[in-house]
Amino acid sequence: MTVSRSADAFAVALNRRRFLRYSSLALGAGVLAACGGSPSATAPADSAAAPGEGELDKVTFGTSWFAQAEHGGFYQAVATGIYNEHGLDVTISMGGPQVNGNQLLMAGAQDFKMGYAIDAINSIQEGVPKVTVAAIFQKDPQGLMAHPDVGIESFEDLKGKTILMSTSAHTTYWPFIKAKYGLSDDQMGVYTFNVGPFVADKNLVQQGYITSEPFAIEKEGGFEPVVLLMADHGYPNYTTTIETRREIMESNPDLVQRFVDASIKGWYSYLADPAPGNELIKQDNPEMSDEQLAFGLEKLNEYGIINSGDAETQGIGAMTAERWQEIFTTMADLGAFDASVDYKQAYSLDFVNKGADAYQS
């Protein structure tokens, strides 16, 4: 498993026609120059032959951020050889604030990527032919954080407060909580992925993953923030999903099945003993500490982010048509999607829901 930060070499590997076709449609405007990935270790999955004796299919999986516990199962599947056992030679390509995963996936630089359901439906609306084949996180770990002892204990207490949010929040969770709790757009502030402004001003509220920002706030500010998890208040989004190009799913479903199965098994393994995966995470992200990794895993378990709801019986990665309909209807009612969008094109249930025991035998 390798991660390369050579942008020039990576750019040469891109299919220019695909890149130009989809770059204007890709979401979350990032720039190619900051992306990770190793073109020499990547083979186009949709043209790869079925593995024979001793032969592995090379695929690249792009994450959504720098390596962390929230990606642990994928790293675990590399570290423990689970991907190899499924005939796969997997390169994990780290994401980051300047990485546009949709561009990389559609350009053929990645074969699978980490995503989330709202973006998947929006991509169908924009004509981007990608599809979600598994949902590792049953609950979105995105939350809002406030200072203790300032009178904010629930979402109802947020009226009039400045809330620091990233650009992507404007089309994901913000319309949901704004409508549900009577908030207004003039409360929006800018979150720059730095907890310093929040720590310094007790009147601010900010977004954050419950597995990450609370840890940074405790370290920098010396206090434990009040955490409001949107998933526990009706926000239905699937996250840390596995996405691929529709052409891969249709031309090589066996490859997709092997990648999904191995990734899910990697997550069960990581939850049982995260040490192998954590070592690889720290190699890719030297700033990641053992303490932060332990905190992240603790919160994933505490809040039931991975193994809750349908995943308890259907297995990690579970998805249902009913949940996708809920996501679409909820966000369409808020104006995030056109009601005519064929949201069912955003996902396939063919590769998941085998039952928890099937992934642990």
Coordinates of C-alpha atoms in Angstrom, one line a residue:
M1 CA 0.0 0.0 0.0
T2 CA 1.5 3.3 -1.0
V3 CA 0.6 7.0 -1.0
S4 CA 2.4 9.3 -3.4
R5 CA 2.4 13.1 -3.2
S6 CA 4.0 13.7 -6.6
A7 CA 1.3 15.8 -8.3
D8 CA 3.2 16.0 -11.7
A9 CA 3.5 12.3 -12.0
F10 CA -0.1 11.8 -11.0
A11 CA -1.4 14.3 -13.5
V12 CA 0.3 12.4 -16.4
A13 CA -1.6 9.3 -15.4
L14 CA -5.1 11.0 -15.8
N15 CA -7.2 10.3 -18.8
R16 CA -7.5 13.9 -20.1
R17 CA -10.8 13.4 -21.9
R18 CA -12.5 12.1 -18.8
F19 CA -11.0 14.8 -16.6
L20 CA -12.2 17.6 -18.8
R21 CA -15.6 16.0 -19.2
Y22 CA -16.3 15.7 -15.4
S23 CA -14.2 18.4 -13.9
S24 CA -17.0 21.0 -14.1
L25 CA -19.4 18.6 -12.5
A26 CA -17.3 17.4 -9.7
L27 CA -18.3 18.6 -6.2
G28 CA -16.5 20.1 -3.4
A29 CA -14.1 22.1 -5.5
G30 CA -10.6 20.8 -4.9
V31 CA -7.4 21.1 -6.9
L32 CA -5.7 18.2 -8.5
A33 CA -2.2 19.2 -7.5
A34 CA -2.7 18.4 -3.8
C35 CA -4.0 14.9 -4.3
G36 CA -2.4 11.7 -3.1
G37 CA -2.1 8.4 -5.1
S38 CA 0.4 6.4 -7.0
P39 CA -0.3 6.1 -10.7
S40 CA 2.3 3.4 -11.1
A41 CA 0.4 1.2 -8.6
T42 CA -3.0 1.7 -10.3
A43 CA -4.5 -0.3 -13.0
P44 CA -7.9 0.6 -14.5
A45 CA -10.3 -1.7 -12.6
D46 CA -12.9 -1.9 -15.4
S47 CA -10.4 -3.4 -17.7
A48 CA -8.6 -5.7 -15.3
A49 CA -8.7 -9.4 -15.9
A50 CA -10.1 -11.8 -13.3
P51 CA -7.3 -12.8 -11.0
G52 CA -5.6 -16.1 -11.8
E53 CA -3.2 -18.2 -9.7
G54 CA -1.1 -15.7 -7.8
E55 CA -2.4 -12.7 -9.7
L56 CA -4.0 -9.7 -8.0
D57 CA -6.2 -6.9 -9.4
K58 CA -4.6 -3.5 -8.7
V59 CA -7.1 -0.9 -7.6
T60 CA -6.9 2.5 -5.9
F61 CA -9.2 3.6 -3.2
G62 CA -9.5 7.3 -2.4
T63 CA -10.3 8.4 1.2
S64 CA -12.0 11.7 2.1
W65 CA -9.3 13.1 4.4
F66 CA -5.9 12.5 5.9
A67 CA -5.5 9.0 7.4
Q68 CA -7.4 8.5 10.7
A69 CA -9.4 6.1 12.7
E70 CA -12.4 6.9 10.6
H71 CA -10.6 5.1 7.8
G72 CA -9.4 2.2 9.9
G73 CA -11.1 -0.7 8.3
F74 CA -9.7 0.0 4.9
Y75 CA -6.2 0.3 6.3
Q76 CA -6.8 -2.9 8.3
A77 CA -7.7 -4.8 5.2
V78 CA -4.4 -3.8 3.7
A79 CA -2.3 -4.5 6.8
T80 CA -3.8 -7.9 7.6
G81 CA -3.8 -9.2 4.0
I82 CA -7.6 -9.3 3.7
Y83 CA -7.6 -7.5 0.3
N84 CA -4.9 -9.9 -0.9
E85 CA -7.1 -12.8 0.1
H86 CA -9.8 -11.4 -2.1
G87 CA -7.5 -11.1 -5.1
L88 CA -6.8 -7.4 -4.7
D89 CA -3.7 -5.3 -4.5
V90 CA -5.1 -2.1 -3.0
T91 CA -3.5 1.4 -2.9
I92 CA -5.0 3.8 -0.5
S93 CA -4.9 7.4 -1.7
M94 CA -5.4 10.0 1.0
G95 CA -7.8 12.8 0.6
G96 CA -7.5 16.3 2.1
P97 CA -9.0 19.8 1.8
Q98 CA -7.7 20.4 -1.7
V99 CA -8.5 16.9 -3.1
N100 CA -11.5 16.5 -5.4
G101 CA -12.4 12.9 -5.1
N102 CA -15.2 13.0 -7.7
Q103 CA -12.8 14.3 -10.4
L104 CA -10.2 11.6 -9.6
L105 CA -12.8 8.8 -9.7
M106 CA -14.4 9.9 -12.9
A107 CA -11.0 10.6 -14.5
G108 CA -10.1 6.9 -13.9
A109 CA -7.3 7.8 -11.3
Q110 CA -9.3 6.0 -8.6
D111 CA -11.4 2.9 -8.9
F112 CA -13.3 3.4 -5.6
K113 CA -13.7 6.3 -3.3
M114 CA -15.1 7.3 0.0
G115 CA -18.3 9.4 -0.2
Y116 CA -21.6 10.2 1.3
A117 CA -25.2 9.7 0.2
I118 CA -26.3 13.3 -0.3
D119 CA -23.3 13.9 -2.6
A120 CA -24.1 10.7 -4.5
I121 CA -27.7 11.8 -5.2
N122 CA -26.5 15.3 -6.2
S123 CA -24.0 13.7 -8.6
I124 CA -26.9 11.9 -10.3
Q125 CA -28.7 15.3 -10.5
E126 CA -25.5 16.7 -12.2
G127 CA -25.1 13.8 -14.6
V128 CA -22.1 12.2 -12.9
P129 CA -22.3 8.4 -13.4
K130 CA -21.1 7.1 -10.1
V131 CA -22.8 4.7 -7.7
T132 CA -22.7 3.9 -4.0
V133 CA -22.2 0.2 -3.3
A134 CA -21.8 0.1 0.5
A135 CA -22.3 2.4 3.5
I136 CA -19.8 1.9 6.3
F137 CA -21.1 4.6 8.6
Q138 CA -24.8 4.1 9.4
K139 CA -24.8 7.4 11.2
D140 CA -23.2 10.6 10.0
P141 CA -20.6 11.6 12.6
Q142 CA -21.0 15.3 11.8
G143 CA -22.1 17.3 14.8
L144 CA -22.1 20.8 16.2
M145 CA -20.1 21.8 19.2
A146 CA -20.6 24.5 21.8
H147 CA -18.8 25.6 24.9
P148 CA -20.0 24.2 28.2
D149 CA -22.0 26.3 30.6
V150 CA -23.2 28.9 28.1
G151 CA -26.8 27.7 27.9
I152 CA -26.4 25.5 24.8
E153 CA -27.6 21.9 25.5
S154 CA -29.7 21.2 22.4
F155 CA -30.3 22.3 18.9
E156 CA -33.2 24.5 20.1
D157 CA -30.6 26.6 21.9
L158 CA -28.8 27.6 18.7
K159 CA -30.9 30.5 17.7
G160 CA -28.9 33.7 17.3
K161 CA -25.6 31.9 17.7
T162 CA -22.8 32.2 15.1
I163 CA -22.1 28.7 13.7
L164 CA -18.8 28.1 12.0
M165 CA -19.3 25.7 9.0
S166 CA -17.5 24.5 5.9
T167 CA -18.7 25.3 2.4
S168 CA -20.1 21.8 2.0
A169 CA -22.4 22.2 5.0
H170 CA -24.4 24.7 3.0
T171 CA -25.9 22.0 0.9
T172 CA -25.8 19.1 3.4
Y173 CA -26.7 19.4 7.0
W174 CA -27.4 23.2 7.3
P175 CA -30.6 23.2 5.3
F176 CA -31.8 20.3 7.5
I177 CA -31.1 21.9 10.9
K178 CA -32.1 25.4 9.7
A179 CA -35.5 24.2 8.7
K180 CA -36.0 21.9 11.7
Y181 CA -34.9 24.3 14.4
G182 CA -35.9 27.7 12.9
L183 CA -32.3 29.0 12.3
S184 CA -31.3 31.6 9.8
D185 CA -28.6 32.0 7.2
D186 CA -27.1 35.1 8.9
Q187 CA -25.9 32.8 11.6
M188 CA -23.4 31.1 9.3
G189 CA -19.7 31.6 9.9
V190 CA -16.7 30.1 8.1
Y191 CA -15.0 27.0 9.5
T192 CA -11.4 26.7 8.3
F193 CA -10.7 23.4 10.0
N194 CA -8.9 25.2 12.8
V195 CA -10.5 24.9 16.2
G196 CA -8.5 28.0 17.5
P197 CA -11.3 30.6 16.9
F198 CA -13.9 28.4 18.6
V199 CA -11.7 27.8 21.6
A200 CA -11.0 31.5 22.0
D201 CA -14.7 32.6 21.8
K202 CA -17.2 30.9 24.0
N203 CA -20.1 32.4 22.1
L204 CA -19.2 30.5 18.9
V205 CA -20.6 27.2 17.8
Q206 CA -18.7 25.1 15.2
Q207 CA -19.1 22.0 13.1
G208 CA -17.0 18.9 13.8
Y209 CA -16.7 15.2 13.5
I210 CA -17.4 13.7 16.9
T211 CA -14.4 11.5 16.4
S212 CA -11.9 14.3 15.8
E213 CA -12.6 18.0 16.7
P214 CA -13.7 17.3 20.3
F215 CA -10.3 15.7 20.9
A216 CA -8.5 18.8 19.4
I217 CA -10.6 21.1 21.5
E218 CA -9.8 19.3 24.7
K219 CA -6.1 19.4 23.8
E220 CA -6.0 23.1 22.8
G221 CA -8.7 24.5 25.1
G222 CA -8.6 22.3 28.1
F223 CA -12.4 21.7 28.1
E224 CA -14.8 19.1 26.8
P225 CA -17.3 20.7 24.4
V226 CA -21.0 20.1 24.3
V227 CA -21.6 17.8 21.3
L228 CA -24.9 17.8 19.3
L229 CA -25.0 14.8 16.9
M230 CA -27.3 15.5 14.0
A231 CA -27.8 11.8 13.2
D232 CA -29.5 11.4 16.5
H233 CA -32.0 14.1 15.6
G234 CA -33.3 12.9 12.3
Y235 CA -30.5 13.7 9.9
P236 CA -30.5 10.5 7.7
N237 CA -27.2 10.8 5.7
Y238 CA -25.1 7.7 5.0
T239 CA -21.3 8.5 5.2
T240 CA -18.0 6.8 4.6
T241 CA -19.7 5.1 1.7
I242 CA -17.9 3.1 -1.0
E243 CA -18.4 4.6 -4.4
T244 CA -17.3 3.5 -7.9
R245 CA -18.0 4.4 -11.5
R246 CA -21.1 2.9 -12.9
E247 CA -19.1 1.4 -15.8
I248 CA -17.0 -0.6 -13.3
M249 CA -20.0 -1.9 -11.5
E250 CA -21.7 -3.0 -14.7
S251 CA -18.6 -4.4 -16.5
N252 CA -16.8 -6.0 -13.5
P253 CA -19.3 -6.7 -10.6
D254 CA -17.0 -9.5 -9.3
L255 CA -14.3 -6.9 -8.6
V256 CA -16.8 -4.6 -6.9
Q257 CA -18.1 -7.5 -4.8
R258 CA -14.6 -8.6 -3.7
F259 CA -13.6 -5.0 -2.8
V260 CA -16.8 -4.5 -0.8
D261 CA -16.5 -7.8 1.0
A262 CA -12.9 -7.3 1.9
S263 CA -13.5 -3.8 3.1
I264 CA -16.3 -4.9 5.4
K265 CA -14.2 -7.7 6.8
G266 CA -11.5 -5.1 7.4
W267 CA -13.8 -3.1 9.5
Y268 CA -14.9 -6.0 11.6
S269 CA -11.2 -6.8 12.1
Y270 CA -10.3 -3.2 13.0
L271 CA -13.1 -3.0 15.6
A272 CA -11.7 -6.1 17.2
D273 CA -8.0 -5.2 17.1
P274 CA -7.1 -1.9 15.5
A275 CA -3.3 -2.2 15.9
P276 CA -2.3 -3.4 12.4
G277 CA -4.4 -0.7 10.7
N278 CA -3.3 2.0 13.0
E279 CA 0.4 1.3 12.1
L280 CA -0.4 2.0 8.5
I281 CA -2.5 5.0 9.3
K282 CA 0.5 6.5 11.2
Q283 CA 2.8 5.8 8.3
D284 CA 0.6 7.7 5.9
N285 CA -0.2 10.5 8.4
P286 CA 2.7 10.9 10.8
E287 CA 0.9 13.6 12.7
M288 CA -1.7 11.1 13.9
S289 CA -1.1 10.0 17.5
D290 CA -2.0 6.8 19.3
E291 CA -4.2 8.9 21.6
Q292 CA -6.1 10.5 18.8
L293 CA -6.6 7.1 17.1
A294 CA -7.9 5.6 20.4
F295 CA -10.3 8.6 20.9
G296 CA -11.6 8.2 17.3
L297 CA -12.3 4.5 17.7
E298 CA -13.9 5.0 21.1
K299 CA -16.4 7.6 19.7
L300 CA -17.2 5.4 16.7
N301 CA -18.3 2.7 19.1
E302 CA -19.9 5.0 21.7
Y303 CA -22.2 6.7 19.2
G304 CA -22.9 3.5 17.1
I305 CA -21.6 5.1 14.0
I306 CA -20.7 1.8 12.3
N307 CA -22.5 -1.1 13.9
S308 CA -26.0 0.1 14.5
G309 CA -29.4 0.0 12.9
D310 CA -29.5 -2.2 9.8
A311 CA -25.8 -3.1 10.2
E312 CA -26.5 -5.0 13.4
T313 CA -28.4 -7.7 11.5
Q314 CA -27.4 -7.1 7.8
G315 CA -23.7 -6.5 8.5
I316 CA -21.4 -3.5 8.3
G317 CA -21.9 -1.6 5.1
A318 CA -25.7 -2.3 5.0
M319 CA -28.0 -0.1 3.0
T320 CA -31.7 -0.2 2.4
A321 CA -34.0 1.3 -0.3
E322 CA -36.2 2.8 2.5
R323 CA -33.2 4.7 4.0
W324 CA -32.2 6.1 0.6
Q325 CA -35.7 7.2 -0.1
E326 CA -35.7 9.0 3.3
I327 CA -32.5 10.8 2.5
F328 CA -33.8 11.9 -0.9
T329 CA -37.2 12.9 0.4
T330 CA -35.8 14.8 3.4
M331 CA -33.4 16.8 1.3
A332 CA -35.7 17.3 -1.7
D333 CA -38.3 18.8 0.6
L334 CA -35.7 21.3 1.7
G335 CA -34.9 22.2 -1.9
A336 CA -31.5 20.4 -2.1
F337 CA -32.6 18.1 -4.9
D338 CA -35.1 18.5 -7.8
A339 CA -38.1 16.2 -7.1
S340 CA -37.7 14.6 -10.5
V341 CA -34.2 13.2 -9.9
D342 CA -33.9 9.5 -10.3
Y343 CA -32.1 9.1 -7.0
K344 CA -32.2 5.2 -7.3
Q345 CA -29.4 5.6 -9.8
A346 CA -27.2 6.7 -6.9
Y347 CA -26.9 3.3 -5.2
S348 CA -27.0 -0.4 -5.6
L349 CA -27.9 -2.9 -2.9
D350 CA -26.4 -5.9 -4.9
F351 CA -23.2 -6.0 -2.9
V352 CA -24.2 -5.7 0.7
N353 CA -26.7 -7.0 3.3
K354 CA -25.3 -10.5 3.6
G355 CA -25.8 -10.6 7.3
A356 CA -23.2 -9.9 10.0
D357 CA -22.1 -13.5 10.3
A358 CA -21.1 -13.7 6.6
Y359 CA -18.3 -11.2 7.1
Q360 CA -16.9 -12.7 10.3
S361 CA -16.6 -16.4 9.4

